[in-house]
XYZ file of C-alpha atoms in Angstrom:
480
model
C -1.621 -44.593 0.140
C -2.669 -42.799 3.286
C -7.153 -43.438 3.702
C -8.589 -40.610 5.901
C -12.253 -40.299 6.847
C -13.928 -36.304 6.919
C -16.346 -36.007 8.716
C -18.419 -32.666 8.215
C -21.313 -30.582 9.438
C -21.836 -27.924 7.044
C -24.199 -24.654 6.072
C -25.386 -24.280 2.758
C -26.438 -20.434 1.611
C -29.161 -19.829 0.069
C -28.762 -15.713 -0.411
C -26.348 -14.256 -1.982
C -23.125 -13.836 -0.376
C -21.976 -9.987 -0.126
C -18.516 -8.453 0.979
C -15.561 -10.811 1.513
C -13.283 -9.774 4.661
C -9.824 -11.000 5.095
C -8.414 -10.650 8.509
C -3.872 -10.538 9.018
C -2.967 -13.043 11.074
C 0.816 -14.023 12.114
C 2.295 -17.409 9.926
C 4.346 -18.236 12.518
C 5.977 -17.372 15.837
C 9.212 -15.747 14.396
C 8.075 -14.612 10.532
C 10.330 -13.539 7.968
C 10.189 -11.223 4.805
C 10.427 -12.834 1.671
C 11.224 -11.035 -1.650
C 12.196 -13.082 -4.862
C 10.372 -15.232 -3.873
C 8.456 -18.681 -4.520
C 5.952 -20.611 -2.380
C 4.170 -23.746 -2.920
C 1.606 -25.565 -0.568
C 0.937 -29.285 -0.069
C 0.242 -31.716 2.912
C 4.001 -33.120 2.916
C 3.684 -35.001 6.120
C 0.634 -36.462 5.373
C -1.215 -35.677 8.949
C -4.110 -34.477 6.625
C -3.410 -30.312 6.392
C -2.303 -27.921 4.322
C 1.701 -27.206 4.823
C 4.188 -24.460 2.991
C 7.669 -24.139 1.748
C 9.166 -20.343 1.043
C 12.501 -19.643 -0.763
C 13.751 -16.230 -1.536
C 15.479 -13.011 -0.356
C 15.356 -12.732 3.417
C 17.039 -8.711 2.847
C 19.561 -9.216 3.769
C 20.385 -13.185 3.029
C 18.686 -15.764 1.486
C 16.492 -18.450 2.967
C 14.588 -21.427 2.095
C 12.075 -22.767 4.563
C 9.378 -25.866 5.612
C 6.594 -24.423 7.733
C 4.365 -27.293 9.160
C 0.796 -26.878 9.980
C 0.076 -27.516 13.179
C -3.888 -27.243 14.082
C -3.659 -23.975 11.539
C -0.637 -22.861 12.970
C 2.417 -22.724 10.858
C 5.699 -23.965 12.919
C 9.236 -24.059 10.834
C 10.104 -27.436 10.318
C 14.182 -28.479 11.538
C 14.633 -30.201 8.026
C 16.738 -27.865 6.264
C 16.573 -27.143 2.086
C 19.540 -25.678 0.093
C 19.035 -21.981 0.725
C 17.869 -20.545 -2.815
C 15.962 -16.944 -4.372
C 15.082 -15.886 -7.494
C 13.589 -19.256 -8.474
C 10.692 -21.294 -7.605
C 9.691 -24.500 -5.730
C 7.059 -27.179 -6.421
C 5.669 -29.905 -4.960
C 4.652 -33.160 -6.466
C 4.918 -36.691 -6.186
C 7.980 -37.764 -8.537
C 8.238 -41.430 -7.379
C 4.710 -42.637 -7.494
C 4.808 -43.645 -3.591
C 1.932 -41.178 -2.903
C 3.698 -38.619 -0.853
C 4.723 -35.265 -1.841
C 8.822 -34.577 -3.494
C 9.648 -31.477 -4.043
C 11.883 -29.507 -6.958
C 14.057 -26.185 -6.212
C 15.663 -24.137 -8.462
C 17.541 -20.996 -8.112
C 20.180 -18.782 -6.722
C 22.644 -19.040 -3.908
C 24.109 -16.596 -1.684
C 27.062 -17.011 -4.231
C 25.029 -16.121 -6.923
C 25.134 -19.805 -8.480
C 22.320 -21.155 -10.071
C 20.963 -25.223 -8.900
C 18.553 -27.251 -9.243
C 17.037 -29.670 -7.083
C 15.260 -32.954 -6.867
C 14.210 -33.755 -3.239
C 12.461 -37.246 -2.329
C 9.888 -37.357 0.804
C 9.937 -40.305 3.225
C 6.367 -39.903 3.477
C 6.708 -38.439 6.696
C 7.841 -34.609 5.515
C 11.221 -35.197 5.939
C 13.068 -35.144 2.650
C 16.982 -36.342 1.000
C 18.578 -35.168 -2.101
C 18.123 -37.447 -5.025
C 21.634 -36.131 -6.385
C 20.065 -36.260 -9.787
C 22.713 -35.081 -12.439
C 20.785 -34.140 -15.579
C 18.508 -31.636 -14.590
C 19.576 -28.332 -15.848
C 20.868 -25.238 -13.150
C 18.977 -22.246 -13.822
C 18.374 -19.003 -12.167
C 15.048 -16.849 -12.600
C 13.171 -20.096 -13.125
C 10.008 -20.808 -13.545
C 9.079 -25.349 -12.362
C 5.671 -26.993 -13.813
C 4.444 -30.704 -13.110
C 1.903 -32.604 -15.323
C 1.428 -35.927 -16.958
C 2.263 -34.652 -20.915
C 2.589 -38.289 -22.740
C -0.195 -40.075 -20.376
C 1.751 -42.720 -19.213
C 0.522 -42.477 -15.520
C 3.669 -40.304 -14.162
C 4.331 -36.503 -14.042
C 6.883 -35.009 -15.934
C 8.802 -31.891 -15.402
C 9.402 -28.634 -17.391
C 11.487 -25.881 -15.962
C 12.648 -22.647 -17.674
C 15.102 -20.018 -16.673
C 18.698 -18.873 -17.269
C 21.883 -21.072 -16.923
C 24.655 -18.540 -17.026
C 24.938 -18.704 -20.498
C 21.741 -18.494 -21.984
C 17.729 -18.390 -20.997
C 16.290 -22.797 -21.757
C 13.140 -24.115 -21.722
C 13.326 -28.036 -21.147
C 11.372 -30.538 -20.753
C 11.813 -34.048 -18.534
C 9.684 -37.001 -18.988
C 9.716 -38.872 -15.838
C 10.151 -43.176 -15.841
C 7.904 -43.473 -13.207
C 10.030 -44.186 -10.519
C 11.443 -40.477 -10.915
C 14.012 -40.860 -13.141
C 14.210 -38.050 -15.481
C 15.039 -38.063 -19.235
C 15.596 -34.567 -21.175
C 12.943 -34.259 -23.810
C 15.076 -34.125 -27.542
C 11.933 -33.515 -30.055
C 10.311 -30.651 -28.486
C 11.413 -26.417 -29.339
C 10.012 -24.279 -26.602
C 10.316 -20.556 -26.351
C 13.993 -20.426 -24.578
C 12.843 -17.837 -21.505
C 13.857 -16.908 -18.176
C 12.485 -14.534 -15.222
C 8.934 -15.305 -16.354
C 6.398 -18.471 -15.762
C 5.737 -21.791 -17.082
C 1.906 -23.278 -16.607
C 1.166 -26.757 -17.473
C -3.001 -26.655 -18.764
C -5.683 -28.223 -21.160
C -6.737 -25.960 -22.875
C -8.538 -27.093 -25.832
C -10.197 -30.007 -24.117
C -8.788 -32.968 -25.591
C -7.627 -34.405 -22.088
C -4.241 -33.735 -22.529
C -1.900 -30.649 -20.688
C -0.933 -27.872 -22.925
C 1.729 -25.493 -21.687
C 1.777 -21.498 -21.620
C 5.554 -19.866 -21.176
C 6.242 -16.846 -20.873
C 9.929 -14.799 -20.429
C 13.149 -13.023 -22.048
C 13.859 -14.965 -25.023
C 17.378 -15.661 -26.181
C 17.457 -11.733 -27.738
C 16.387 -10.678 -24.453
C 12.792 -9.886 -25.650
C 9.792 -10.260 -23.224
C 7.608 -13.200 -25.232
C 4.267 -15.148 -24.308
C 3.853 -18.627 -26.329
C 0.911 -20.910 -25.940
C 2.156 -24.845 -27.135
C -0.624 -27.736 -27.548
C -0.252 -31.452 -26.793
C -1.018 -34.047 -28.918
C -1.426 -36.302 -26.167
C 1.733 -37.821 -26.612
C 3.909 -35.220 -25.162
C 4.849 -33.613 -28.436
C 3.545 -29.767 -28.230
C 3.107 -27.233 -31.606
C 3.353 -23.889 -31.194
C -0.156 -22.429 -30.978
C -1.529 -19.360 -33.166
C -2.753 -17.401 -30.541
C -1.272 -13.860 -30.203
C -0.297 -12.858 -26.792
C 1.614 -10.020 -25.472
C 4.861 -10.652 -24.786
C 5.456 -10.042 -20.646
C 8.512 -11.088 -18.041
C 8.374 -11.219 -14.301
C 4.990 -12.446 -15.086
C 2.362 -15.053 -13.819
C 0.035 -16.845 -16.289
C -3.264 -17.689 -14.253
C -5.492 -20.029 -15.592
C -9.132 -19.917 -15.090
C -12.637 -20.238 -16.606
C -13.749 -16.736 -15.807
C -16.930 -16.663 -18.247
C -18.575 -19.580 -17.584
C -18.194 -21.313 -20.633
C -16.550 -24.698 -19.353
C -13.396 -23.540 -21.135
C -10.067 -22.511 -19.755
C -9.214 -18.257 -20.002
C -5.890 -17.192 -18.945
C -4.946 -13.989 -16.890
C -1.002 -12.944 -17.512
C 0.401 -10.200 -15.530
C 4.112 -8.948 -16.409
C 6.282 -6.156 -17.632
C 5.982 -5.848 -21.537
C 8.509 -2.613 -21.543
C 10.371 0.199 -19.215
C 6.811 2.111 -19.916
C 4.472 -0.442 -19.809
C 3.541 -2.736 -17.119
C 0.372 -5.274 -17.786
C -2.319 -7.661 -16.981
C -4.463 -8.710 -19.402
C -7.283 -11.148 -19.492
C -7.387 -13.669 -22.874
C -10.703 -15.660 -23.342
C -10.795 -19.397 -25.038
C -13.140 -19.864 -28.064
C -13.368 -23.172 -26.315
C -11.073 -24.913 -29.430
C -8.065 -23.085 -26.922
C -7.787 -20.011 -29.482
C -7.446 -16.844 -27.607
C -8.074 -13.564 -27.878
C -8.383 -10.350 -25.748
C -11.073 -9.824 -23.352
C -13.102 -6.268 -23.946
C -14.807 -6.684 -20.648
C -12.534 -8.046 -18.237
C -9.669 -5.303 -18.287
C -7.338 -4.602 -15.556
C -5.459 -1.205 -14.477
C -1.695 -1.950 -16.231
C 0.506 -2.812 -13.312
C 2.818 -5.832 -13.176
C 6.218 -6.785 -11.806
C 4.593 -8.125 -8.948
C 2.133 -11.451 -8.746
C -1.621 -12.662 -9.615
C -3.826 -15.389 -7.938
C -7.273 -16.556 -8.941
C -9.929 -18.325 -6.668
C -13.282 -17.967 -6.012
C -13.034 -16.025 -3.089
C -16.775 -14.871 -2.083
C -18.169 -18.046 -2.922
C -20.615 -17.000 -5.957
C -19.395 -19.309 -8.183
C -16.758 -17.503 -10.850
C -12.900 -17.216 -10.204
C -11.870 -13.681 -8.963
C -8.589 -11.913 -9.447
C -5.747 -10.611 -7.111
C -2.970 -8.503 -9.044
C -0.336 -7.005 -7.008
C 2.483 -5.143 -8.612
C 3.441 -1.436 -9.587
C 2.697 0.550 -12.529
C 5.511 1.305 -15.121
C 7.414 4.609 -13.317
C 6.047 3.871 -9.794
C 7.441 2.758 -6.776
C 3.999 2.449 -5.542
C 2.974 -1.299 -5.160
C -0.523 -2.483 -4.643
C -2.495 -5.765 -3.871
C -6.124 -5.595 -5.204
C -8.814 -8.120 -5.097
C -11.311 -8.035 -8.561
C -14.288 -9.764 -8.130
C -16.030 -11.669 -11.255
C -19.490 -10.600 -12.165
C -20.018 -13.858 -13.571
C -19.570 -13.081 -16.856
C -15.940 -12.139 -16.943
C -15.989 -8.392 -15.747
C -14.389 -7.621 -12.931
C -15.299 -4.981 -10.148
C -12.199 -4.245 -7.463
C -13.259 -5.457 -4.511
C -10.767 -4.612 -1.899
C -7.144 -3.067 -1.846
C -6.400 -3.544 1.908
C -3.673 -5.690 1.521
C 0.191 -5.352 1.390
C 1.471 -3.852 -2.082
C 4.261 -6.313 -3.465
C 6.761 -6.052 -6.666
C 9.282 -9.344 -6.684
C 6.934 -11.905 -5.151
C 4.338 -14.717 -5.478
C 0.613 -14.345 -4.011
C -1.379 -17.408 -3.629
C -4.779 -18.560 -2.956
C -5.360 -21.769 -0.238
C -7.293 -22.443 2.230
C -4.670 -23.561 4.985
C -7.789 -23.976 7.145
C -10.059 -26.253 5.728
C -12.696 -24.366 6.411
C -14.148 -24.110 2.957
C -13.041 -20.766 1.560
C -9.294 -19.554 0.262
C -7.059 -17.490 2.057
C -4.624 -15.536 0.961
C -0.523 -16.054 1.163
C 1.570 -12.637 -0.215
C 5.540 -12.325 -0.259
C 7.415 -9.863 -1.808
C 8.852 -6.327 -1.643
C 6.333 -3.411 0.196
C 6.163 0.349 -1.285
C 8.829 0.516 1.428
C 11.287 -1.639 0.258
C 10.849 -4.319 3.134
C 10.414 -7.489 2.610
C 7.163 -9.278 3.777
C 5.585 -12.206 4.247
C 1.886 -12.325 5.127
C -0.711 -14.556 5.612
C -4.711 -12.637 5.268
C -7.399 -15.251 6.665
C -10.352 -15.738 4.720
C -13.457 -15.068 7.308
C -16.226 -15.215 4.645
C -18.084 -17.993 5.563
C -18.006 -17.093 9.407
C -18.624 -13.044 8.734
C -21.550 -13.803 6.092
C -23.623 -16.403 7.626
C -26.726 -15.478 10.003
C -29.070 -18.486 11.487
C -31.610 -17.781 8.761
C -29.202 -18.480 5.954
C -28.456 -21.773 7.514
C -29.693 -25.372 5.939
C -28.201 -27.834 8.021
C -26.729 -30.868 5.817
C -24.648 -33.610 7.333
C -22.083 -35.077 5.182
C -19.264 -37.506 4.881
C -16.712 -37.636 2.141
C -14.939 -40.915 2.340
C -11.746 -41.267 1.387
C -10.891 -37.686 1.125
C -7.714 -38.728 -0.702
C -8.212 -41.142 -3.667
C -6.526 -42.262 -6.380
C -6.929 -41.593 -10.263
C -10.340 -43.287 -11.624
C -11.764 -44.915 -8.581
C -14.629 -44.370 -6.103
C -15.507 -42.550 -3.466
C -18.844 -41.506 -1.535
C -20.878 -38.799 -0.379
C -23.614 -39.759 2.557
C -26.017 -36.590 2.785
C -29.040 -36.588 5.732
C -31.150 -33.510 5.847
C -33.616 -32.303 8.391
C -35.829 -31.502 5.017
C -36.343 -32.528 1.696
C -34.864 -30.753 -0.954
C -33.078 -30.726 -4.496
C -29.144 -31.491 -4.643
C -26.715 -30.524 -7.353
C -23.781 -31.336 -6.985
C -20.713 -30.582 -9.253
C -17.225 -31.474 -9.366
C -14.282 -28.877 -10.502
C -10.423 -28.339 -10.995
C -8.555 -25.865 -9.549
C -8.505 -23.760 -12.458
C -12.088 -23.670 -12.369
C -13.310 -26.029 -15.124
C -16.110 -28.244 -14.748
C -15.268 -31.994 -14.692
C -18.215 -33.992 -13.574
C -22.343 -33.369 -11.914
C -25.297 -34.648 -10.648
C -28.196 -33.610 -9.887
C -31.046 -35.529 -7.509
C -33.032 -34.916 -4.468
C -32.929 -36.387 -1.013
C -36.061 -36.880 1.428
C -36.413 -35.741 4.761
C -34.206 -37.474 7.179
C -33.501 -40.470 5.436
C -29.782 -41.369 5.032
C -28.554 -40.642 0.705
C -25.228 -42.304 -0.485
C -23.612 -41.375 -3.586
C -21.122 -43.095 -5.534
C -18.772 -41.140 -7.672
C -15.593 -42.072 -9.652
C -12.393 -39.279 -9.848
C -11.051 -37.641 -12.642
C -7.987 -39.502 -14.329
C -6.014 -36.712 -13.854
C -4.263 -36.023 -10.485
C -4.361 -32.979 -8.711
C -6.938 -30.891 -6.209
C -10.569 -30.560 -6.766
C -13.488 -28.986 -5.631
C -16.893 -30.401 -5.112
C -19.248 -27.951 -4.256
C -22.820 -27.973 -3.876
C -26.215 -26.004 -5.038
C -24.169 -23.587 -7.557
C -21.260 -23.917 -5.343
C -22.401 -22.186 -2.098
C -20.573 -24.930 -0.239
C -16.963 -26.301 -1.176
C -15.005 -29.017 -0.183
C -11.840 -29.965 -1.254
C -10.767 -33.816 -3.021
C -7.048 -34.605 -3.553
C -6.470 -37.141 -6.184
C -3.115 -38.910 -6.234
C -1.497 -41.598 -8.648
């Protein structure tokens, strides 16, 4: 397991934070249009930053590529990937030798459907498995989580075959060897989304799918664990939506996971609708948070101004319209949203997705997909919050280390914290999707040196630690 010291000097805000500003910047030096499209982001060479892999439509021709990040520059990597759209790429670590595999699935230039089951050296170069027995789909959806708790992640993917749309689950061995699941029924779906997520707080990962079923009906099913990997079906009514995204994200507050899903639900309807949790993981539809009903396109959640709540970005058209938009809703804190900016490429056929590439505490903004204009695009919109929203007299100088910034499940690490001033900490801990997973609260004196001790969350993944109601984040990565 790669150890890595961060070292940071930061500024906490005390006022409130007001307007967000993205600014375009270039990926790379020769960029690309992507359309059918999947991305997924990870540091796959393990030199400490955030990298990206893109499959989809190039119009014409179809492309998948590594982009390395090179001091926040992307540069396309030499190691080639089978060249795949209209299905979706993941990265995770399938071996348990703490670096970062990745799964493809999709369509060829021949219109045949694979799937794909590549192993990193550690160093971002990666070699086909030549697993056998995972199925070849098309219009696929790929999740990763842990479902029985035996230390590993397992592997669901969705899509269509040729024959008919599946829904199957793989527990992994642990060495990433893959077995097809035999006791579980899942909503057979394809050209919609799969999200792995716990949603009634038991510590286990529930699952959300979403799709054409096998009568070529959209559907939405939510499926609960048992913690052993076997999954009921869960009452919860949701609309049925394909080419859809399922979002999860506590957008109320309430320490409980809501979900966002964005799709088409018929030839005159296109959606996104907001479901909240009653905190058992029984959902119905929000009153408050409602959304203007376009879909076919993407949605993203992060907490992009830095206030504390998840906020929205929906891109898609409206049923009828060839018009495609990209808007930003920002969360009043209670699960109402307010648009907050539209200044961003339109998309149908893509994926949008929230990370900050440059570590420099707030999320940035990756779109691909389809413009009003038919082209396809690939952009990359900076996040310049912190830098545009700062003056001297919001500035409380902290210095911090976080040491190791990349731990494994259920051991320690430490925060050091020397201020020029004395003053109350509270300090929180949260998961991507927003939830709440640990905090403390204390105070340290004036320039004398604080350590504390915390242990991670069992659960790998990416976490946030933020401080004083989250006006500062930094990012954990937890590994097996």
């Amino acid at each position: 397991m790669k150890q890595t010291l961060l070292i940071l000097f930061i500024g906490v805000l005390f006022n409130t934070i007001h307007g967000q500003q993205f600014v375009e910047k270039q990926i790379s030096a020769n960029p690309e249009g992507f359309y059918l499209s999947s991305m997924d982001f990870g540091d796959i060479d393990n030199d400490g930053d955030i990298d990206m892999i893109i499959l989809g439509n190039l119009n014409p021709g179809v492309k998948t590529k590594i982009y390395l990040n090179e001091e926040n520059t992307f540069v396309e990597s030499s190691n080639t990937l089978p060249f795949l759209n209209s299905g979706c790429v993941e990265m995770f670590d399938s071996d348990g030798d703490g670096d970062l595999d990745l799964i493809l699935s999709g369509r060829t230039d021949d219109y045949d459907a694979f799937t794909f089951l590549y192993l990193n050296d550690g160093q971002g170069n990666f070699e086909d498995s030549n697993v056998q027995n995972l199925a070849n789909i098309e219009f696929s959806s790929c999740a990763t989580a842990d479902v029985d708790a035996d230390g590993d992640l397992d592997l669901l993917l969705n899509g269509f075959n040729g024959a008919s749309s599946i829904t199957q689950l793989y527990f992994n061995d642990g060495k990433g060897g893959f077995t097809a699941d035999t006791q579980n029924s899942f909503l057979a779906a394809d050209d919609g989304d799969a999200v792995f997520v716990d949603v009634d707080a038991d510590g286990d990962m529930d699952l959300f799918v979403s799709g054409w079923d096998e009568n070529s009906v959209p559907n939405s099913i939510l499926y609960i664990n048992d913690g052993t990997g076997s999954f009921s079906q869960s009452s919860s009514q949701l609309d049925g939506v394909v080419r859809s995204r399922i979002v999860p994200a506590d957008v109320d507050g309430d320490e409980d996971i809501d979900v966002l899903i964005s799709g088409i639900v018929s030839s005159s309807l296109h959606q996104t609708k907001l479901y909240l949790n009653d905190g058992e993981g029984n959902y119905t539809a929000s009153t408050i948070g409602l959304f203007p009903n376009i879909g076919n396109g993407a949605a993203s959640g992060a907490d992009i101004d830095l206030d504390g709540d998840v906020d929205f970005l929906i891109s898609g058209n409206a049923a009828g319209s060839f018009s495609a938009v990209s808007e930003l809703y920002l969360n009043n804190g209670d699960g109402s949203f307010i648009l907050g900016s539209s200044d961003f490429d339109g998309i149908i056929l893509g994926q949008t997705s929230f990370v900050d590439y440059d570590q420099d505490g707030d999320e940035d903004l990756f779109l691909s997909g389809l413009n009003s204009g038919l082209n396809a695009v690939h952009r990359l919109y900076e996040n310049t919050q912190i830098l545009s929203s700062l003056s001297e007299n919001e500035l409380n100088p902290i210095g911090i280390n976080i040491y190791p910034n990349i731990v494994q499940t259920e051991s320690a690490f430490k925060i050091e914290m020397n201020s020029d001033f004395s003053q109350d900490i509270s300090l929180k801990m949260y998961d991507i999707s927003g939830k709440m997973v640990s905090s403390l609260k204390f105070n340290i004196e004036a320039n004398v040196p604080t350590t504390k001790e915390l242990i991670t969350p069992a659960q790998p993944g990416v976490y946030y630690i933020n401080l004083n109601n989250k006006q500062y984040s930094e990012r954990l990565i937890v590994i097996h």
